[in-house]
GROMACS .gro file of C-alpha atoms in nm:
model
  397
    1MET     CA    1   5.618  13.722  14.038
    2SER     CA    2   5.628  14.124  14.070
    3LYS     CA    3   5.572  14.260  14.384
    4SER     CA    4   5.239  14.448  14.263
    5ARG     CA    5   5.090  14.101  14.159
    6ALA     CA    6   5.204  13.974  14.506
    7ARG     CA    7   5.026  14.241  14.669
    8GLY     CA    8   4.726  14.164  14.464
    9PHE     CA    9   4.726  13.813  14.573
   10LEU     CA   10   4.745  13.929  14.937
   11ALA     CA   11   4.435  14.160  14.887
   12ALA     CA   12   4.225  13.881  14.756
   13GLY     CA   13   4.388  13.594  14.999
   14ALA     CA   14   4.151  13.676  15.298
   15ALA     CA   15   3.843  13.623  15.115
   16ALA     CA   16   3.908  13.378  14.895
   17SER     CA   17   4.145  13.123  15.137
   18ALA     CA   18   3.866  12.900  15.209
   19ALA     CA   19   3.791  12.814  14.875
   20VAL     CA   20   4.142  12.822  14.700
   21GLY     CA   21   4.405  12.813  14.993
   22ALA     CA   22   4.620  13.107  15.102
   23LEU     CA   23   4.915  13.283  15.024
   24ALA     CA   24   5.289  13.192  15.166
   25LEU     CA   25   5.626  13.285  15.140
   26THR     CA   26   5.835  13.115  14.875
   27GLY     CA   27   6.163  13.154  14.727
   28TYR     CA   28   6.434  13.395  14.705
   29SER     CA   29   6.398  13.519  14.331
   30PRO     CA   30   6.704  13.702  14.183
   31ASN     CA   31   6.660  14.001  13.974
   32ALA     CA   32   6.906  14.119  13.684
   33GLU     CA   33   7.098  14.322  13.943
   34GLY     CA   34   7.179  14.003  14.150
   35SER     CA   35   6.952  14.133  14.423
   36GLY     CA   36   6.603  13.978  14.483
   37GLU     CA   37   6.285  13.965  14.680
   38ILE     CA   38   6.073  13.718  14.873
   39VAL     CA   39   5.771  13.622  14.653
   40LEU     CA   40   5.426  13.482  14.751
   41ARG     CA   41   5.221  13.197  14.582
   42VAL     CA   42   4.882  13.005  14.644
   43VAL     CA   43   4.920  12.678  14.832
   44PRO     CA   44   4.610  12.483  14.801
   45GLY     CA   45   4.481  12.378  15.158
   46THR     CA   46   4.641  12.635  15.389
   47THR     CA   47   4.505  12.904  15.578
   48GLN     CA   48   4.618  13.268  15.633
   49SER     CA   49   4.471  13.564  15.819
   50ALA     CA   50   4.410  13.901  15.637
   51SER     CA   51   4.733  14.061  15.802
   52GLY     CA   52   4.980  13.932  15.530
   53PRO     CA   53   5.229  13.647  15.504
   54ASP     CA   54   5.428  13.705  15.830
   55SER     CA   55   5.082  13.599  16.017
   56VAL     CA   56   5.090  13.248  15.857
   57GLN     CA   57   5.110  12.989  16.134
   58ALA     CA   58   5.191  12.683  15.898
   59ARG     CA   59   5.227  12.595  15.528
   60HIS     CA   60   5.281  12.233  15.418
   61VAL     CA   61   5.414  12.138  15.087
   62LYS     CA   62   5.574  11.823  14.976
   63ALA     CA   63   5.944  11.851  15.058
   64GLN     CA   64   6.045  11.624  14.740
   65ALA     CA   65   6.037  11.858  14.449
   66THR     CA   66   5.908  11.558  14.251
   67SER     CA   67   5.609  11.505  14.426
   68ALA     CA   68   5.297  11.730  14.411
   69SER     CA   69   5.130  11.565  14.716
   70ALA     CA   70   5.083  11.768  15.016
   71LEU     CA   71   5.227  11.722  15.368
   72THR     CA   72   4.971  11.782  15.647
   73ALA     CA   73   4.995  11.909  15.999
   74ALA     CA   74   4.992  11.546  16.118
   75ASP     CA   75   5.307  11.479  15.945
   76PHE     CA   76   5.487  11.713  16.188
   77ALA     CA   77   5.299  11.597  16.491
   78THR     CA   78   5.638  11.419  16.640
   79VAL     CA   79   5.830  11.744  16.573
   80ASP     CA   80   5.579  11.959  16.749
   81GLY     CA   81   5.544  11.718  17.019
   82ALA     CA   82   5.914  11.725  17.105
   83VAL     CA   83   5.906  12.103  17.077
   84ASP     CA   84   5.613  12.122  17.330
   85ALA     CA   85   5.811  11.871  17.556
   86SER     CA   86   6.155  12.073  17.566
   87VAL     CA   87   6.256  12.293  17.832
   88ILE     CA   88   6.230  12.610  17.645
   89PRO     CA   89   5.902  12.759  17.741
   90ASN     CA   90   5.846  13.016  17.467
   91MET     CA   91   5.961  12.994  17.095
   92THR     CA   92   5.877  12.940  16.733
   93LEU     CA   93   6.006  12.660  16.508
   94ILE     CA   94   6.010  12.739  16.153
   95ILE     CA   95   6.094  12.452  15.887
   96GLY     CA   96   6.159  12.525  15.530
   97ASP     CA   97   6.333  12.476  15.213
   98ALA     CA   98   6.451  12.665  14.902
   99ASP     CA   99   6.092  12.743  14.797
  100GLY     CA  100   5.954  12.871  15.134
  101ILE     CA  101   5.817  12.780  15.460
  102LEU     CA  102   5.711  12.425  15.523
  103HIS     CA  103   5.587  12.412  15.856
  104VAL     CA  104   5.552  12.667  16.172
  105HIS     CA  105   5.488  12.583  16.547
  106THR     CA  106   5.494  12.831  16.818
  107LYS     CA  107   5.495  12.711  17.204
  108GLY     CA  108   5.402  12.961  17.469
  109ASN     CA  109   5.434  13.309  17.450
  110PHE     CA  110   5.641  13.406  17.151
  111ASP     CA  111   5.568  13.644  16.871
  112PRO     CA  112   5.771  13.517  16.549
  113ASN     CA  113   5.704  13.886  16.397
  114ALA     CA  114   5.875  14.047  16.690
  115ALA     CA  115   6.247  14.185  16.666
  116THR     CA  116   6.441  13.948  16.902
  117ASP     CA  117   6.795  13.985  17.038
  118LEU     CA  118   7.013  13.738  16.849
  119ALA     CA  119   7.340  13.720  17.052
  120SER     CA  120   7.568  13.496  16.834
  121GLY     CA  121   7.287  13.424  16.577
  122SER     CA  122   7.425  13.752  16.457
  123LYS     CA  123   7.738  13.607  16.332
  124TRP     CA  124   7.563  13.439  16.021
  125LEU     CA  125   7.412  13.763  15.921
  126PHE     CA  126   7.731  13.931  15.902
  127ALA     CA  127   7.892  13.628  15.737
  128ALA     CA  128   7.632  13.650  15.457
  129MET     CA  129   7.684  14.031  15.399
  130ALA     CA  130   8.058  13.986  15.396
  131ILE     CA  131   8.032  13.711  15.145
  132ARG     CA  132   7.781  13.912  14.909
  133MET     CA  133   8.044  14.182  14.942
  134VAL     CA  134   8.325  13.952  14.805
  135GLN     CA  135   8.082  13.822  14.527
  136ALA     CA  136   8.042  14.192  14.443
  137GLY     CA  137   8.417  14.242  14.398
  138LYS     CA  138   8.453  14.480  14.698
  139ALA     CA  139   8.719  14.286  14.886
  140ASN     CA  140   8.855  13.932  14.887
  141LEU     CA  141   8.914  13.654  15.150
  142GLY     CA  142   9.284  13.686  15.093
  143ASP     CA  143   9.289  14.044  15.159
  144HIS     CA  144   9.488  14.186  15.442
  145PRO     CA  145   9.380  14.432  15.695
  146GLN     CA  146   9.659  14.691  15.609
  147GLN     CA  147   9.511  14.710  15.278
  148TYR     CA  148   9.202  14.913  15.427
  149LEU     CA  149   9.315  15.011  15.778
  150THR     CA  150   9.579  15.280  15.815
  151PHE     CA  151   9.670  15.186  16.165
  152TRP     CA  152   9.750  14.865  16.078
  153THR     CA  153  10.090  14.746  16.139
  154THR     CA  154  10.311  14.702  15.828
  155ASN     CA  155  10.636  14.602  16.010
  156PRO     CA  156  10.740  14.289  15.803
  157SER     CA  157  10.849  14.089  16.114
  158ASP     CA  158  10.511  14.132  16.270
  159ASN     CA  159  10.276  13.852  16.196
  160ARG     CA  160   9.953  14.037  16.211
  161ARG     CA  161  10.059  14.141  15.849
  162THR     CA  162   9.996  13.810  15.725
  163MET     CA  163   9.630  13.799  15.878
  164THR     CA  164   9.344  13.778  15.614
  165LEU     CA  165   8.976  13.842  15.577
  166ASP     CA  166   8.924  13.452  15.581
  167HIS     CA  167   9.099  13.412  15.896
  168LEU     CA  168   8.891  13.670  16.081
  169MET     CA  169   8.550  13.534  15.936
  170SER     CA  170   8.653  13.193  16.046
  171MET     CA  171   8.800  13.297  16.414
  172ARG     CA  172   9.143  13.198  16.310
  173SER     CA  173   9.301  13.529  16.331
  174GLY     CA  174   9.511  13.504  16.651
  175PHE     CA  175   9.266  13.747  16.862
  176ASN     CA  176   9.183  13.450  17.095
  177ALA     CA  177   8.976  13.627  17.373
  178GLY     CA  178   8.650  13.444  17.447
  179PRO     CA  179   8.294  13.588  17.416
  180LEU     CA  180   8.349  13.724  17.795
  181ALA     CA  181   8.631  13.941  17.699
  182GLY     CA  182   8.451  14.183  17.495
  183GLY     CA  183   8.603  14.493  17.575
  184CYS     CA  184   8.530  14.766  17.305
  185VAL     CA  185   8.293  14.569  17.108
  186SER     CA  186   8.013  14.616  17.363
  187ASN     CA  187   8.093  14.985  17.434
  188GLY     CA  188   7.907  15.206  17.210
  189LEU     CA  189   7.971  15.509  17.411
  190LEU     CA  190   8.364  15.549  17.384
  191TYR     CA  191   8.434  15.360  17.045
  192THR     CA  192   8.341  15.365  16.687
  193LEU     CA  193   8.374  15.047  16.485
  194GLN     CA  194   8.716  15.175  16.354
  195SER     CA  195   8.868  15.274  16.694
  196CYS     CA  196   8.743  14.947  16.825
  197ALA     CA  197   8.952  14.755  16.575
  198GLN     CA  198   9.245  14.959  16.629
  199THR     CA  199   9.227  14.905  16.977
  200ILE     CA  200   9.200  14.518  16.927
  201HIS     CA  201   9.500  14.548  16.703
  202ASN     CA  202   9.694  14.734  16.958
  203GLN     CA  203   9.623  14.438  17.200
  204GLY     CA  204   9.829  14.209  16.966
  205VAL     CA  205   9.741  13.851  16.860
  206ASP     CA  206   9.766  13.557  17.100
  207THR     CA  207   9.859  13.303  16.830
  208ALA     CA  208   9.996  13.340  16.474
  209PRO     CA  209   9.703  13.390  16.233
  210GLY     CA  210   9.583  13.057  16.093
  211ALA     CA  211   9.710  12.849  16.377
  212ALA     CA  212   9.411  12.824  16.611
  213PHE     CA  213   9.052  12.848  16.625
  214SER     CA  214   8.934  13.046  16.920
  215TYR     CA  215   8.556  13.157  16.913
  216GLY     CA  216   8.512  13.506  17.040
  217PRO     CA  217   8.402  13.870  16.941
  218HIS     CA  218   8.720  14.029  16.817
  219HIS     CA  219   8.772  13.850  16.468
  220MET     CA  220   8.456  13.976  16.326
  221GLN     CA  221   8.491  14.322  16.449
  222VAL     CA  222   8.799  14.363  16.263
  223ALA     CA  223   8.655  14.194  15.947
  224ALA     CA  224   8.358  14.470  15.965
  225ALA     CA  225   8.602  14.775  16.008
  226MET     CA  226   8.782  14.649  15.701
  227LEU     CA  227   8.468  14.599  15.493
  228GLU     CA  228   8.356  14.930  15.609
  229LYS     CA  229   8.644  15.102  15.439
  230ALA     CA  230   8.641  14.855  15.141
  231GLY     CA  231   8.276  14.945  15.083
  232ASN     CA  232   8.343  15.326  15.144
  233LYS     CA  233   8.015  15.349  15.346
  234SER     CA  234   7.890  15.289  15.678
  235PHE     CA  235   7.850  14.925  15.833
  236ASN     CA  236   7.486  14.988  15.867
  237SER     CA  237   7.445  15.124  15.521
  238LEU     CA  238   7.654  14.806  15.369
  239PHE     CA  239   7.441  14.581  15.582
  240ALA     CA  240   7.123  14.695  15.413
  241GLU     CA  241   7.240  14.707  15.097
  242TYR     CA  242   7.411  14.344  15.075
  243LEU     CA  243   7.164  14.169  15.298
  244THR     CA  244   6.844  14.312  15.444
  245THR     CA  245   6.724  14.502  15.164
  246PRO     CA  246   6.777  14.219  14.874
  247LEU     CA  247   6.592  13.967  15.101
  248GLY     CA  248   6.324  14.216  15.236
  249MET     CA  249   6.444  14.163  15.601
  250THR     CA  250   6.266  14.477  15.757
  251LYS     CA  251   6.275  14.369  16.107
  252THR     CA  252   6.685  14.278  16.106
  253LYS     CA  253   6.942  14.541  16.235
  254TYR     CA  254   7.214  14.602  16.471
  255THR     CA  255   7.100  14.755  16.780
  256LYS     CA  256   7.398  14.713  17.012
  257ALA     CA  257   7.640  14.842  17.104
  258SER     CA  258   7.558  15.141  16.897
  259ALA     CA  259   7.514  15.274  16.556
  260ALA     CA  260   7.891  15.395  16.533
  261ASN     CA  261   8.011  15.089  16.714
  262PRO     CA  262   7.774  14.780  16.605
  263TRP     CA  263   7.873  14.466  16.812
  264ILE     CA  264   7.935  14.256  16.499
  265ALA     CA  265   7.917  13.898  16.664
  266GLY     CA  266   7.643  13.957  16.882
  267GLY     CA  267   7.440  14.266  16.871
  268ALA     CA  268   7.190  14.215  16.588
  269GLN     CA  269   6.802  14.174  16.613
  270SER     CA  270   6.558  13.991  16.378
  271SER     CA  271   6.239  13.843  16.372
  272ALA     CA  272   6.190  13.460  16.300
  273TYR     CA  273   6.006  13.524  15.989
  274ASP     CA  274   6.278  13.766  15.851
  275TYR     CA  275   6.583  13.524  15.959
  276ALA     CA  276   6.404  13.249  15.793
  277LYS     CA  277   6.436  13.453  15.468
  278MET     CA  278   6.831  13.443  15.477
  279LEU     CA  279   6.807  13.061  15.575
  280GLN     CA  280   6.587  12.998  15.271
  281ALA     CA  281   6.835  13.186  15.029
  282PHE     CA  282   7.127  12.990  15.154
  283LEU     CA  283   6.956  12.693  15.011
  284GLY     CA  284   6.906  12.856  14.686
  285THR     CA  285   7.213  12.922  14.430
  286SER     CA  286   7.185  13.271  14.358
  287PHE     CA  287   7.222  13.458  14.687
  288ILE     CA  288   7.555  13.284  14.787
  289THR     CA  289   7.709  13.155  14.492
  290ASP     CA  290   7.965  12.924  14.640
  291MET     CA  291   7.801  12.756  14.915
  292ASP     CA  292   8.059  12.493  14.939
  293ASP     CA  293   8.321  12.738  15.032
  294PHE     CA  294   8.113  12.946  15.262
  295THR     CA  295   7.995  12.635  15.482
  296GLY     CA  296   8.326  12.437  15.465
  297ALA     CA  297   8.486  12.360  15.771
  298ARG     CA  298   8.838  12.562  15.801
  299THR     CA  299   8.935  12.474  16.160
  300ILE     CA  300   9.012  12.100  16.116
  301GLY     CA  301   9.315  11.993  16.318
  302LEU     CA  302   9.378  12.336  16.501
  303PRO     CA  303   9.426  12.392  16.843
  304ARG     CA  304   9.110  12.535  17.024
  305PRO     CA  305   9.184  12.797  17.297
  306TYR     CA  306   8.832  12.868  17.346
  307VAL     CA  307   8.523  12.702  17.182
  308PRO     CA  308   8.204  12.644  17.356
  309GLY     CA  309   8.203  12.350  17.555
  310ASP     CA  310   8.044  12.000  17.532
  311GLY     CA  311   7.762  12.135  17.722
  312ASP     CA  312   7.683  12.354  17.477
  313GLY     CA  313   7.658  12.107  17.231
  314HIS     CA  314   7.911  12.204  16.991
  315GLY     CA  315   8.231  12.127  17.164
  316THR     CA  316   8.362  11.914  16.874
  317TRP     CA  317   8.222  12.106  16.585
  318GLN     CA  318   8.437  12.284  16.337
  319TYR     CA  319   8.391  12.645  16.201
  320ALA     CA  320   8.326  12.788  15.866
  321ILE     CA  321   8.275  13.132  15.764
  322GLY     CA  322   8.034  13.272  16.040
  323SER     CA  323   7.881  12.923  16.111
  324PHE     CA  324   7.951  12.602  16.301
  325VAL     CA  325   7.974  12.294  16.084
  326GLU     CA  326   7.804  12.028  16.261
  327CYS     CA  327   8.031  11.728  16.260
  328ASP     CA  328   8.241  11.498  16.465
  329ASP     CA  329   8.537  11.314  16.343
  330THR     CA  330   8.593  11.096  16.662
  331PRO     CA  331   8.244  11.079  16.833
  332PRO     CA  332   8.192  10.897  17.162
  333ALA     CA  333   8.154  10.531  17.142
  334GLY     CA  334   7.853  10.397  17.012
  335GLN     CA  335   7.770  10.740  16.815
  336PRO     CA  336   7.809  10.746  16.432
  337ALA     CA  337   8.099  10.973  16.277
  338ARG     CA  338   7.977  11.297  16.107
  339PRO     CA  339   8.304  11.369  15.889
  340CYS     CA  340   8.387  11.720  15.907
  341ALA     CA  341   8.527  11.744  15.554
  342THR     CA  342   8.185  11.637  15.408
  343ALA     CA  343   7.951  11.750  15.661
  344LYS     CA  344   7.637  11.932  15.527
  345ILE     CA  345   7.448  12.074  15.846
  346ASN     CA  346   7.568  12.445  15.952
  347SER     CA  347   7.431  12.642  16.228
  348SER     CA  348   7.476  12.953  16.425
  349PRO     CA  349   7.362  12.898  16.809
  350GLY     CA  350   7.316  13.205  17.029
  351ALA     CA  351   7.363  13.234  17.360
  352ASN     CA  352   7.000  13.343  17.410
  353GLY     CA  353   6.876  13.020  17.232
  354TRP     CA  354   6.823  13.148  16.914
  355LEU     CA  355   6.943  12.894  16.634
  356GLY     CA  356   6.907  12.867  16.307
  357TRP     CA  357   7.078  12.584  16.096
  358ILE     CA  358   7.046  12.462  15.731
  359ASP     CA  359   7.079  12.094  15.608
  360ARG     CA  360   7.226  12.094  15.242
  361GLU     CA  361   7.204  11.738  15.212
  362HIS     CA  362   6.831  11.678  15.264
  363GLY     CA  363   6.734  12.028  15.136
  364TYR     CA  364   6.581  12.201  15.431
  365TYR     CA  365   6.627  12.475  15.687
  366GLY     CA  366   6.526  12.507  16.055
  367LEU     CA  367   6.512  12.778  16.290
  368ILE     CA  368   6.451  12.755  16.674
  369ALA     CA  369   6.342  13.142  16.760
  370THR     CA  370   6.350  13.221  17.133
  371ARG     CA  371   6.506  13.415  17.398
  372VAL     CA  372   6.607  13.198  17.703
  373LEU     CA  373   6.800  13.421  17.962
  374LEU     CA  374   6.981  13.105  18.134
  375SER     CA  375   7.161  12.847  17.930
  376GLY     CA  376   6.997  12.924  17.609
  377SER     CA  377   7.260  12.789  17.375
  378THR     CA  378   7.288  12.438  17.543
  379LYS     CA  379   6.877  12.437  17.552
  380ALA     CA  380   6.839  12.497  17.174
  381VAL     CA  381   7.139  12.288  17.051
  382THR     CA  382   7.014  11.997  17.268
  383LEU     CA  383   6.656  12.043  17.098
  384GLU     CA  384   6.800  12.101  16.747
  385GLN     CA  385   6.976  11.757  16.788
  386GLN     CA  386   6.673  11.588  16.891
  387LEU     CA  387   6.462  11.743  16.605
  388GLN     CA  388   6.674  11.682  16.322
  389PRO     CA  389   6.598  11.329  16.279
  390LEU     CA  390   6.253  11.390  16.329
  391ILE     CA  391   6.227  11.661  16.044
  392LEU     CA  392   6.368  11.421  15.808
  393ASP     CA  393   6.099  11.163  15.925
  394ALA     CA  394   5.832  11.447  15.877
  395LEU     CA  395   5.955  11.567  15.542
  396ASN     CA  396   5.945  11.186  15.398
  397PRO     CA  397   5.620  11.036  15.529
   0.00000   0.00000   0.00000
């Protein structure tokens, strides 16, 4: 559907919603250049205010593509009840599939249209941008930093020369400092993205590239510096070109530490409806063309100098490119194994509780959009794990 046609539907929607249903977000639609837009369609039996698709509180369609019968709000009653009973006071839950939003539930005082700090939820945004640049031929996952960064060592005996973009994007580069050791990544006054990457380089690696999985901010800062040179534009220009503009994400951008030195692993903001557009695109086939590689575990069997602990819910999970693979090859007694080599659920929890995930086996995405100042990641991961089986029940009433 063209943008003009979508706007026409919107203009008529407020007046006609009682009779014919309202407009709702549907799929990522690629155009001839490989970018795309979020389009709209009429869905019978739903409601919408006159202020546009971001005001939609819920849309219900049958999850199975072969069925035309509609889900109802009652199908999600147990899901909504779990949200309302959770310790998170203010949040929006969005559930959707490759065609659009299936259900929205807001608890307390949270605005799903407002730009919200993502913390580590930022990582998936950058990962999507990076892979889109790889798809466009601007870089390769096997590229080395010294191909783009003039300050990078070229000493044949220095193992920093063996580091690849893949290592950096999957937290295996050897820069093993944890999230609290941010250093230059959170300093927007004294550093640019390039000078911060040089500072990280000069500090040296803790383990050989590829030899350990350690969750921290330095890997992606260096990866972004590489891509900035590969794309021959500022990071923020590339972020818009390869991610936010194609998906119509108007409220998503990096706000920390500064425009000159974006905090790649934790400095972005987005709205719930914006972030959902990316999760929806992940379930399609056009935006990321090799989702198996993008979401596949890269850290199985590696030592883990620092990974968020069991209290955060992902102490055993593996890592892909910018997201955790929700899996456990050796679960506690009485719990089923979720083999990491074949797991189909990926997520990117943030310290403030923002948590998006995709379930590629069952074809849906979920988003817990919130801002919790204390133990947000723990609370969100706990709720997410509780919701996953309830969502499957709701999608198959």
